Each structure stands twice: as C-alpha cells, then as structure tokens.
Amino acid sequence: MLPVLWLLAAVPVTSPDTGDAMFRGGPAHAGVYPAASGSYGGIAWRLQTGGPVRSSPVVTDGVVYAGSLDGHVYAADQTRGAVRWTYDAGAPVSSTPAVSGNLLLFSAADGSIQAVTRTTGRRAWRTATGPDTKLAWGYESGDTWTSSPVVVDGVAFVGSGDGNLYALDAASGRVKWKAATGGRVRSSPAVSGDLVVVGSYDGVVYAFDRATGRERWRFSTEGIHFKSDTFGFDRKSIQSSPAITGTTVLAGARDGFFYALDLATGKEKWRVDHHVSWVNCSAAIADGTVYIGSSDAAFIQALDLATGQERWRDTVGIVWSSPIVSGNVVYTATTRGPLFAFDRQSGRELWHVLLSAGTFSSPTIAGDRLYLGNEDGALYAFDLSAKAPLRRMVFWDERLDKASFLQEGARLRDFLKARSYDVIDAGSALSALDPARAPGSVIVFAVDYLPPELVGRDPATGPFRKYLDAGGRVVWPGVPPEIWPRDTIHDLSLLAVDRKGPERLLGVSHQGANFDQRGVIRVTPAGRAWGLSGFWNAPWAADTTGVSEVLALDDQGHAAAWTKRFGTAGGLFVRVTVPAVGELSLPVYAVIQRAAERSVK
C-alpha cells in the first residue's frame, strides 16, 4: 500500500452577527470577497473526509465549516485544518452551512433542515420537510446539491426537495411559513429588501414576500416549453442560485440561458444564450460586471451588468462551481480538476492548479487563503500570500534515465507537466537552481540522480545545496541522493553504496539504511499533519537524527518519510517514498504533487 497525503479547504471570514457567513458571502449571493495580498503559494492544508465535498465551506471566528457526502458536517481550525468536531447528520450534506449566532444551519439529503451549536457540534434542532417531489421527466441528472440556508434577522430561508421554500425561526427551527413551487427547490434563495427569490425544478424563478411567504411574482424560463425526453437530457430545471445586485436578479437555468430580471417585477431585462449548455452555477457581481460559468460549453465569461454584452470569455472546462471575485481576481473551479485565477478586467489567466478530482463546491476567500471542497473528498486551503505564483518544476532528463531508480519517471514528468510544471533537464538545472530565484519555487525530481555539476566539489556548498539554503524546495520520491551513485555507463554495484553521501549533501545520516523494502508501519503526528496515512513498503530510510520532521517510521524505527529544513528563507527537502520497483500509480503522482505544493511556513 502506498502513502497518501491528505491536505484541505474553507470560506469567508465574517462576523456571525452580520449574517454574511453563508453561501456566496451574504444574502444577495454576490460572490465578492476581500482581496488576498498575493498569488498562489501552494496548499496550506488539506482535510480528508469520507466522501465528496460539494458543500461550499464557510469561515467565521477562525473556524471552517463544511458538509460532506459522508453524512457529516466538519468544523476545522482555519489556520491548521485540525478537526475541532464532526457532526453526524444522518444523510449526505451538500448544502453550504449558514451561521446564525452560535448556531450552524444546513439542509441534508433526507429532506431535513438541521442546526448544531458552533462550539460543540451538538444538535440544537432538526426540522423535517416532505419527501422529494417526482421529477417532471424522471431522468433528470445532476441532482447534485440541496438548498443552502440564508439567514436574515433571525429567520432562515431554505428550499426543499418537497417543492417548498421554508422560512424558519433560526433559533428553534419552527416553521414560520412555507411557499409552494412546482418542483424541487435545490436553488439557494437570495434575499434583498422584502423579497426572497429562488429557482425551482419547474423552470420558474419565484419571488416571495419575506415576511409572509406570499408570492410576489414569477418568471417562466424558456425551459417550461421544452420536453426533456425529446433531447435526452434535462432542459427545464433551475439549479442555479439567484444573485441580486441593485434592481437586478441574475439566474441561470438548464434551458441553456442566463437571465437578468427586474427585482421588483420579475420582467426580463436581458438574456445570454449558452446554446443548450446548462447554467448551473451562480453569478459573481462586481463593479458593473457579471461573471458566470457554463456547463458543457466549458467557459467562464464576463458580461456587462446593464446590457448582458460579453466583455471576455475563456475556455476552462465544465463549470458548475460558482465563480467568485476577490480584489482584481476572478477565481473559478471546474468539474475536471483545474482551479483558475483570472484578471477580472481583461480575462487574462494568472495561474491555475490542477487538483486530483473535479469540483462542485464554490471557492471563497478568507484573509490570504482560498478555501474549496473537492470530489476527492477533501477540503482545501490554498495559500494566496505569495509575491508571485509558486514556480513549479520537474527535473527529468532522458540521458540520465538509465541512472535512475524511478522506473516511471517519464510518466511522472508528464503528469506534472500537465499541471503547469516546467520541465528542466541537466542543461537547464543550474539556472533553475539559481539561489536568487529559489524562494517561491519547488523542484520534483522524476530522476533520482544528481549530475555531478549540481552536487559540486563540496556537496555542502554546491548548487543543489545553495538552492535549498536560499529557500528553494525539493521533493524527492526515489532513492536518496548520493547514497548509491551511478551513471549511465557503469553497471550498478552494491560496492558503490555510500551511506554517508546524503549526509554530506543534506546533513541527514543514512547509516542504518539498506535496499530492503521495509514495512512503513507508523505515521507520526507530523506525518498526519502533512497528510500521510496507512502503511506501505519503502527502502533506504534515514536515521531519525538530523531530519527536521519524521513523517513515517519503518519497522526498524528509521525515518521512511521525512523533511529537512534549510536556511531561514523556507528551504525544504521532502522525501516521499514510493516503490523502488514497479509502476507508479496515479494516487502516488497526486501524493507527490501535493507534497510539492504544500505551503510550509
């Protein structure tokens, strides 16, 4: 079994009294958050749950809250990602929690609306709604989320699969009123003034009186005229949650249109044709510009709020996650893995990072971190404090492949190259190891061989070591550097083993090391913080003295996985062991990527 690195995610830091710690940052769902100070600096932490995380987490008072399809709600420390408590909701939780005083409210897949105390995670109340209404066609796919509560002045508004919008007393769960629609309500209601606006699976956007639940207006999308059985897929439902700004309501639908409606009357102001592609996500709105993603059309676009005219678009992949605005940056995630950052004025891509699975959770910003759930079952916290995007490199050289113990180095190279890693070889490595460029960079060695020119005459002062001392980071999956030197000419010989080689280069002793595949049987607390779990086999473990952190111990008490810090600028060497023989698998590739991009300060 191979080691698995678990790293994490979250949402906006706001006061619980403002009612803003909820889906899309507030009752109007504008999706706008304070600006982070910098760019992508890596993964701050990652918390593994037992199921996909489609809930968009919220953050308040230093705690991250999010639901998981494993049926639990998680409360995690915002700084480190350590779990404070978990709550068993009895059913999958895909809605985004909302904070109301000391309570956390959410809906679950069994039709219930629940509240737990934020400090303990104990149930405060549970209100049952009716069974899900029948689907109009019967084969509608993508019933991905349940409605997320919105709390305003002590009243929680939330939709239900039974076709109703509910208004509940947030403190007790008592139903104040409910208003019927013609289909399941998976859309999360938006509140502005005395109106609550929500979409329904019947293809209609509704506005209800906030105090009484009386219907004030309704807008029928083109989807009410479509018969899904003639297309083979749903063309009616509204899954998108409305966003409100000024006098305008913005909502997408599965009929393939994105609509702008008048808040007071529900009359259409304009529409944008996505040409059959579903518009499932919610819009972000800032400074007269609307940002919205599309499903199968696979783009994100910026639109003029007044006219709907397109300002820019970029092809990114299928978008169900709702984009957000933070300062001058638009962030969006896709169902195929990438998280993108764009300049919101021009649409120019600033950076992207490819995750191990797709995303249906929506990103949010809190301080200098972006928080996000993922289909791999994790909550992620991304560091956004870097002066420039993390410079990611993978070292691989075909001429040195025969000298490498990593039999699948080329595949690892290709995996990382697809994730925006620059490929460097022996010819370009000296430039990449330039100490002046070391901070904010990381190199994964897909060839576990250091050419002599990188080691230098004195390993402790050569280019490789200078790079580490200056703040560079290295992830090393193979046989420790310099322990078994060989080249492309001479045959491998056990007489060439030099257990003092890594010590001369890194200051880490391998006197107890050997080529035996030892059982890695204990992950340390430091290793769990990095995300290691389970057990596996690995050779060439280090002595525990001399390393900065022991991440995992083998059956003889040696460090099979470890880190070593260098200098004062954040230099770090990470050994994440993988099998010495046999193919590397996709999970191991993801482990290596996460280790490379983990933000360590």
XYZ file of C-alpha atoms in Angstrom:
601
model
C 0.000 0.000 0.000
C 1.262 3.465 -0.853
C 1.352 6.573 1.325
C -1.487 9.002 0.898
C -1.017 12.692 1.618
C -4.156 14.416 2.836
C -4.113 18.253 2.578
C -7.582 20.741 2.954
C -10.359 23.801 2.327
C -12.844 26.698 3.606
C -14.870 30.191 3.009
C -15.327 33.905 4.060
C -14.174 35.252 7.418
C -17.029 37.401 8.637
C -18.752 38.200 11.896
C -21.612 35.798 12.704
C -23.781 38.778 13.616
C -23.719 40.180 10.072
C -25.358 37.111 8.587
C -22.622 37.001 5.950
C -21.120 33.598 6.829
C -23.262 31.698 4.368
C -23.368 30.619 0.730
C -21.806 33.158 -1.670
C -20.826 35.534 1.124
C -24.210 37.023 2.018
C -27.981 37.007 1.488
C -27.741 38.512 -2.020
C -25.193 35.877 -3.193
C -22.955 38.438 -4.908
C -19.899 36.175 -4.534
C -17.496 39.032 -3.696
C -14.777 38.668 -1.052
C -11.945 40.867 0.262
C -8.761 40.832 -1.765
C -5.947 38.461 -0.813
C -2.495 40.025 -0.549
C -0.726 37.863 -3.106
C -0.760 34.922 -5.502
C -0.765 31.129 -5.331
C 1.831 29.922 -2.871
C 0.735 26.308 -2.519
C -1.638 24.207 -0.443
C -1.827 25.467 3.131
C -3.661 22.384 4.350
C -5.965 19.598 3.217
C -8.517 17.751 5.305
C -9.779 14.395 4.064
C -13.414 13.489 4.680
C -15.214 10.254 3.893
C -16.988 11.454 0.752
C -17.015 14.123 -1.963
C -17.225 17.684 -0.632
C -19.778 19.628 -2.694
C -20.687 21.962 0.130
C -19.050 25.378 -0.147
C -17.434 25.874 3.251
C -17.823 28.971 5.403
C -15.369 30.508 7.851
C -16.007 32.601 10.899
C -14.178 33.200 14.183
C -11.216 31.145 12.979
C -13.218 28.007 12.193
C -14.040 26.431 8.821
C -17.394 24.676 8.420
C -18.421 22.400 5.560
C -20.544 19.364 4.852
C -19.550 16.129 3.131
C -21.428 13.416 1.281
C -20.186 11.082 4.010
C -23.090 12.468 6.054
C -21.059 14.652 8.388
C -20.506 18.343 8.964
C -16.917 19.285 9.773
C -15.546 22.118 11.886
C -11.821 22.665 11.333
C -9.267 25.111 12.632
C -8.803 27.799 9.990
C -5.049 28.038 10.485
C -4.002 24.398 10.532
C -7.044 22.467 9.330
C -7.197 20.375 12.514
C -10.683 18.972 13.096
C -12.435 20.512 16.084
C -15.564 18.423 15.807
C -17.675 16.411 13.390
C -21.446 16.023 13.422
C -23.341 13.033 12.054
C -26.251 14.499 10.096
C -27.701 11.107 9.218
C -27.629 11.848 5.480
C -25.245 13.385 2.924
C -24.695 17.126 3.323
C -24.099 19.045 0.082
C -25.591 22.363 1.162
C -23.438 25.222 2.400
C -23.871 25.921 6.124
C -25.081 29.301 7.353
C -24.094 30.889 10.656
C -26.700 32.373 12.968
C -25.288 33.425 16.331
C -23.881 30.278 17.928
C -25.772 28.011 15.542
C -24.795 26.474 12.246
C -27.693 25.694 9.886
C -27.759 23.398 6.836
C -30.006 21.061 4.890
C -29.369 17.355 4.312
C -30.244 14.843 1.606
C -33.009 13.262 3.703
C -35.038 16.474 3.433
C -34.186 17.684 6.910
C -33.062 21.146 7.936
C -30.746 20.998 10.933
C -28.868 23.251 13.327
C -25.883 22.472 15.543
C -24.012 24.614 18.032
C -20.842 26.047 16.521
C -18.739 25.452 19.615
C -19.583 21.802 20.269
C -21.221 20.417 17.126
C -24.166 19.151 19.138
C -27.613 19.173 17.579
C -29.760 22.151 18.514
C -32.779 21.259 16.400
C -33.935 19.273 13.376
C -36.939 20.100 11.203
C -38.244 17.538 8.732
C -39.693 18.508 5.371
C -41.666 16.334 2.984
C -40.382 13.721 0.515
C -38.855 14.841 -2.751
C -41.390 15.619 -5.459
C -41.365 13.498 -8.586
C -39.190 14.758 -11.393
C -41.108 16.094 -14.383
C -39.346 13.818 -16.860
C -37.995 11.242 -14.454
C -34.430 11.018 -15.715
C -33.070 14.427 -14.743
C -29.409 14.010 -13.828
C -27.111 16.199 -11.778
C -29.281 16.471 -8.652
C -26.037 17.487 -7.006
C -26.848 19.871 -4.155
C -29.563 20.600 -1.668
C -30.542 24.187 -0.973
C -28.303 26.266 1.310
C -29.918 28.345 4.068
C -29.861 32.130 4.088
C -30.287 33.775 7.497
C -31.572 37.345 7.797
C -32.766 38.953 11.057
C -33.072 35.609 12.826
C -35.080 33.942 10.048
C -33.645 31.151 7.888
C -34.850 30.736 4.313
C -34.123 27.417 2.595
C -35.579 25.320 -0.192
C -36.580 21.666 -0.020
C -36.957 18.755 -2.383
C -40.640 18.659 -1.463
C -41.145 21.726 -3.682
C -41.434 24.349 -0.949
C -39.424 27.322 0.191
C -39.326 27.417 4.002
C -38.938 30.296 6.424
C -37.884 29.057 9.855
C -37.044 30.643 13.149
C -33.284 30.222 13.151
C -33.089 29.733 16.917
C -35.699 26.971 17.191
C -36.337 25.554 13.722
C -40.034 26.404 13.988
C -41.649 26.894 10.575
C -42.922 30.442 10.153
C -44.254 29.881 6.654
C -43.701 27.775 3.555
C -44.400 28.650 -0.050
C -45.048 26.109 -2.792
C -43.349 25.905 -6.182
C -43.909 23.391 -8.949
C -40.743 21.348 -8.482
C -37.817 20.507 -6.243
C -36.060 23.541 -4.799
C -32.321 22.895 -4.965
C -31.548 26.545 -5.652
C -30.434 28.559 -2.628
C -32.686 31.581 -2.029
C -31.342 35.114 -2.291
C -32.747 37.884 -0.111
C -32.943 41.597 -0.864
C -35.219 44.022 1.000
C -38.621 42.413 1.475
C -38.183 39.777 -1.250
C -36.863 36.213 -1.245
C -36.007 34.957 -4.736
C -35.411 31.320 -5.634
C -35.443 28.980 -8.629
C -37.289 25.686 -8.915
C -37.028 22.494 -10.937
C -40.265 23.512 -12.682
C -38.273 26.058 -14.689
C -39.642 29.093 -12.839
C -37.932 31.794 -10.783
C -40.128 32.871 -7.852
C -40.151 35.943 -5.626
C -41.909 35.666 -2.270
C -42.709 38.221 0.373
C -40.058 37.856 3.031
C -42.461 38.377 5.932
C -45.470 36.320 4.808
C -44.360 33.957 2.040
C -46.938 35.410 -0.352
C -45.917 35.093 -3.976
C -44.997 38.495 -5.404
C -44.025 37.465 -8.928
C -42.825 34.574 -11.033
C -40.718 34.371 -14.183
C -41.011 31.378 -16.503
C -37.826 30.466 -18.353
C -37.780 29.021 -21.854
C -37.409 25.640 -20.183
C -41.104 25.394 -19.349
C -41.763 24.914 -23.086
C -39.141 22.179 -23.541
C -39.794 18.465 -23.224
C -36.640 16.864 -21.933
C -37.482 13.458 -23.392
C -37.037 14.893 -26.885
C -33.468 15.926 -26.006
C -32.390 13.014 -23.829
C -31.352 15.342 -21.007
C -32.982 17.875 -18.694
C -33.894 21.204 -20.333
C -36.194 22.583 -17.628
C -34.780 22.610 -14.111
C -33.296 25.619 -12.370
C -30.413 24.586 -10.146
C -28.590 27.911 -10.207
C -28.993 30.114 -7.148
C -30.072 33.694 -7.889
C -27.716 36.601 -7.271
C -29.076 40.084 -6.627
C -27.499 43.480 -7.133
C -29.431 46.744 -7.023
C -32.615 46.218 -9.042
C -31.398 43.145 -10.916
C -31.773 39.410 -10.296
C -29.388 37.116 -12.156
C -30.070 33.398 -12.579
C -29.098 30.578 -14.909
C -31.139 27.586 -15.990
C -30.795 24.218 -17.676
C -32.656 25.555 -20.693
C -29.305 26.988 -21.794
C -29.918 30.641 -20.941
C -28.622 33.077 -18.357
C -31.229 35.652 -17.329
C -31.271 39.164 -15.873
C -34.617 40.052 -14.301
C -36.087 43.153 -12.718
C -36.139 42.667 -8.946
C -39.409 44.489 -8.404
C -41.455 42.890 -11.203
C -39.638 39.779 -12.426
C -39.663 41.064 -16.003
C -36.759 40.088 -18.207
C -34.069 42.726 -18.760
C -31.827 40.618 -20.988
C -30.675 37.075 -21.545
C -27.487 35.403 -22.778
C -27.698 32.259 -24.871
C -25.310 29.483 -23.834
C -26.568 27.411 -26.759
C -28.131 24.497 -24.895
C -25.344 24.315 -22.281
C -26.677 24.260 -18.721
C -26.037 27.272 -16.500
C -25.973 25.621 -13.084
C -23.632 27.905 -11.169
C -24.370 31.278 -9.598
C -23.098 34.625 -10.795
C -20.500 36.841 -9.146
C -21.133 40.571 -9.499
C -18.649 43.423 -9.055
C -18.406 46.971 -10.380
C -20.989 46.572 -13.116
C -19.647 43.255 -14.391
C -21.195 39.790 -14.056
C -19.080 36.623 -14.064
C -20.783 33.322 -14.894
C -19.686 29.839 -15.957
C -21.234 27.332 -18.345
C -21.543 23.559 -18.208
C -20.845 21.642 -21.436
C -19.896 24.826 -23.288
C -16.967 24.829 -20.854
C -16.328 28.561 -20.468
C -16.386 31.400 -17.990
C -17.489 34.800 -19.270
C -17.667 38.389 -18.080
C -20.831 40.316 -19.011
C -21.885 43.922 -18.788
C -24.456 44.123 -15.998
C -26.602 46.707 -17.773
C -26.783 45.065 -21.189
C -25.526 41.480 -20.970
C -22.892 42.228 -23.599
C -19.870 39.936 -23.313
C -16.625 41.581 -22.211
C -14.455 38.470 -22.266
C -14.610 34.714 -22.089
C -12.148 31.915 -21.511
C -12.442 28.183 -22.121
C -11.692 26.394 -18.859
C -13.773 23.213 -18.741
C -17.197 22.320 -17.403
C -18.177 24.836 -14.719
C -20.739 24.011 -12.021
C -18.818 25.637 -9.195
C -19.756 29.303 -8.843
C -17.036 31.863 -9.657
C -16.033 34.484 -7.104
C -14.410 37.906 -7.192
C -11.636 38.886 -4.800
C -9.914 42.184 -5.463
C -8.824 42.209 -9.106
C -9.046 38.447 -9.477
C -11.833 36.085 -10.558
C -11.500 32.503 -9.344
C -13.379 29.574 -10.820
C -13.145 25.795 -10.471
C -14.186 23.072 -12.898
C -15.595 19.554 -12.803
C -12.416 18.183 -14.415
C -9.956 19.420 -11.787
C -8.419 22.824 -12.530
C -8.840 25.858 -10.277
C -8.216 29.061 -12.260
C -7.365 32.637 -11.362
C -8.073 35.364 -13.956
C -7.517 39.085 -14.085
C -11.106 40.247 -13.850
C -10.679 43.233 -16.138
C -9.002 41.521 -19.081
C -9.738 37.836 -18.531
C -6.014 37.030 -18.700
C -5.163 33.816 -16.871
C -2.918 34.484 -13.872
C -2.388 30.879 -12.802
C -4.118 27.560 -12.414
C -3.622 24.443 -10.361
C -4.935 21.031 -11.361
C -6.496 19.103 -8.480
C -6.770 15.329 -8.297
C -10.534 15.403 -8.943
C -13.263 17.737 -10.124
C -15.027 20.435 -8.137
C -18.690 21.191 -7.449
C -18.003 23.256 -4.339
C -17.588 27.008 -4.813
C -14.368 28.792 -3.784
C -14.284 31.513 -1.159
C -11.614 33.796 0.234
C -10.736 34.426 3.860
C -7.687 36.545 4.522
C -4.844 35.219 2.380
C -6.420 31.839 1.726
C -8.846 30.371 -0.747
C -10.991 27.504 0.511
C -12.626 24.843 -1.632
C -14.171 21.391 -1.451
C -13.334 18.695 -3.981
C -14.676 15.398 -5.335
C -11.593 13.667 -3.893
C -13.290 14.060 -0.514
C -11.070 16.854 0.744
C -11.370 20.404 1.959
C -8.510 22.510 0.628
C -6.961 25.727 1.906
C -4.764 27.435 -0.694
C -2.144 29.999 0.293
C -2.623 33.306 -1.572
C 0.138 35.313 0.081
C 2.977 34.682 -2.384
C 4.575 37.595 -4.230
C 4.267 35.572 -7.437
C 2.653 32.215 -8.297
C 4.594 29.236 -6.978
C 7.215 28.325 -9.585
C 6.779 24.595 -10.137
C 9.403 22.475 -11.893
C 10.062 18.790 -12.552
C 13.581 17.529 -13.235
C 13.811 14.819 -15.876
C 16.484 14.109 -18.425
C 16.279 11.251 -20.902
C 20.063 10.971 -20.926
C 20.010 10.254 -17.179
C 17.026 7.923 -17.159
C 19.218 4.816 -17.052
C 20.849 6.156 -13.920
C 17.504 6.499 -12.169
C 15.819 4.009 -9.888
C 12.433 5.552 -10.679
C 11.229 3.352 -13.485
C 8.290 5.573 -14.400
C 9.975 8.949 -14.244
C 8.729 9.954 -17.684
C 5.129 9.356 -16.655
C 5.618 11.390 -13.500
C 7.134 14.135 -15.651
C 4.108 14.103 -17.959
C 1.696 14.123 -15.026
C 3.321 17.203 -13.547
C 3.833 18.899 -16.905
C 0.053 18.706 -17.433
C -0.246 20.526 -14.126
C 1.805 23.516 -15.252
C 5.193 22.281 -14.058
C 8.134 23.414 -16.177
C 10.336 20.519 -17.273
C 14.020 21.107 -16.587
C 16.953 18.875 -17.509
C 20.660 18.720 -16.727
C 21.311 21.557 -19.145
C 18.815 23.962 -17.590
C 19.034 22.800 -13.984
C 21.870 25.141 -12.971
C 19.773 28.120 -13.983
C 16.754 26.696 -12.168
C 18.875 26.246 -9.030
C 19.925 29.895 -9.036
C 19.750 30.958 -5.352
C 18.281 34.332 -6.366
C 15.246 32.539 -7.798
C 14.964 29.887 -5.099
C 12.283 31.397 -2.801
C 8.813 30.568 -4.035
C 9.938 27.638 -6.193
C 9.845 23.854 -5.958
C 11.509 21.058 -7.959
C 10.257 17.478 -8.103
C 12.989 15.057 -9.144
C 11.481 12.480 -11.522
C 15.049 11.200 -11.961
C 16.625 10.294 -8.620
C 20.125 11.094 -9.833
C 22.043 14.319 -9.310
C 24.579 15.115 -12.044
C 27.984 15.987 -10.585
C 27.691 19.619 -11.714
C 24.628 20.026 -9.479
C 26.349 18.466 -6.479
C 29.599 20.421 -6.818
C 33.037 19.609 -5.452
C 31.821 20.171 -1.915
C 28.222 18.860 -1.654
C 27.537 21.142 1.323
C 28.237 24.264 -0.759
C 27.357 23.111 -4.280
C 24.479 24.409 -6.453
C 21.898 21.917 -5.141
C 22.608 22.758 -1.526
C 22.801 26.512 -2.227
C 19.326 26.314 -3.771
C 17.943 24.762 -0.582
C 19.795 27.177 1.694
C 18.369 30.118 -0.273
C 14.755 28.996 0.223
C 14.155 26.532 -2.599
C 12.157 23.357 -2.075
C 12.779 19.840 -3.387
C 10.517 16.790 -3.381
C 12.467 13.575 -3.841
C 10.422 10.401 -4.446
C 13.263 7.976 -5.211
C 16.444 6.605 -3.685
C 18.057 9.320 -1.522
C 20.519 11.484 -3.464
C 24.170 10.411 -3.379
C 23.525 7.197 -1.427
C 24.008 4.943 -4.434
C 25.796 6.991 -7.091
C 25.847 5.549 -10.558
C 25.938 6.881 -14.080
C 24.721 5.824 -17.492
C 27.944 3.946 -18.296
C 28.833 1.776 -15.325
C 26.729 -1.127 -14.158
C 25.042 -0.937 -10.790
C 27.211 -2.305 -7.985
C 26.452 -2.765 -4.333
C 30.029 -1.761 -3.678
C 29.087 1.740 -4.813
C 26.661 2.288 -1.923
C 27.761 5.323 0.097
C 25.626 5.729 3.200
C 27.422 8.964 4.055
C 26.573 10.528 0.703
C 23.218 12.037 1.772
C 24.845 13.320 4.944
C 27.485 15.249 3.017
C 24.779 16.756 0.810
C 21.854 17.227 3.199
C 23.182 16.681 6.696
C 20.952 13.624 7.121
C 22.543 10.313 8.173
C 21.616 7.038 6.462
C 23.952 4.762 8.432
C 21.097 2.344 9.126
C 19.789 2.391 5.567
C 19.568 -0.560 3.221
C 17.933 -1.585 -0.049
C 15.438 -3.874 1.713
C 11.791 -2.995 1.321
C 10.890 -2.327 4.954
C 7.338 -2.080 6.182
C 6.400 1.520 6.940
C 4.150 0.898 9.886
C 3.695 4.154 11.770
C 2.814 7.615 10.563
C 3.865 10.224 13.108
C 1.756 13.219 14.215
C 3.908 15.373 11.921
C 3.202 12.952 9.078
C -0.522 13.116 9.743
C -0.298 16.896 9.627
C 1.319 16.514 6.212
C -1.431 14.068 5.341
C 0.237 10.669 5.377
C -1.895 7.685 6.294
C -1.914 3.908 6.042
C 1.154 1.736 5.592
C 3.463 0.828 2.705
C 6.884 -0.547 1.911
C 9.987 1.566 1.319
C 13.790 1.168 1.173
C 16.657 3.408 2.235
C 15.185 5.005 5.333
C 17.120 7.748 7.142
C 18.293 7.901 10.723
C 15.822 9.915 12.756
C 18.552 12.228 13.979
C 19.345 15.084 11.646
C 15.953 15.352 9.969
C 13.595 18.212 10.811
C 10.434 16.108 10.867
C 9.955 12.375 10.881
C 6.822 11.764 8.849
C 6.742 7.958 8.975
C 8.766 5.196 10.606
C 9.586 1.758 9.229
C 9.576 -1.484 11.185
C 13.154 -0.875 12.368
C 12.462 2.620 13.677
C 14.073 4.518 10.801
C 12.560 7.530 9.016
C 10.989 6.275 5.793
C 9.463 9.678 5.059
C 10.933 12.903 6.382
C 11.648 16.576 5.843
C 14.755 18.674 6.307
C 14.683 22.461 6.593
C 17.464 24.693 5.273
C 18.393 28.318 5.834
C 15.979 30.992 7.023
C 14.026 31.563 3.792
C 11.935 28.378 3.859
C 14.271 25.911 2.157
C 12.934 22.373 2.419
C 13.829 18.872 1.244
C 10.989 16.328 1.371
C 11.432 12.627 0.847
C 8.132 10.968 -0.001
C 8.924 7.315 -0.582
C 7.429 5.282 -3.418
C 8.107 1.691 -4.518
C 11.593 1.027 -5.800
C 10.238 -1.311 -8.478
C 7.007 -1.444 -10.427
C 4.876 1.283 -11.905
C 3.978 4.483 -10.154
C 0.202 4.823 -9.916
C -1.974 7.903 -10.265
C -2.566 8.158 -6.472
C 1.201 8.306 -5.943
C 1.516 11.048 -8.548
C -1.102 13.039 -6.645
C 0.797 12.446 -3.393
C 3.946 13.864 -4.945
C 2.120 16.888 -6.360
C 0.528 17.686 -3.016
C 3.857 17.388 -1.258
C 5.412 19.735 -3.796
C 2.681 22.329 -3.462
C 2.181 22.179 0.267
C 2.772 25.618 1.735
C 5.163 25.379 4.673
C 5.920 28.499 6.707
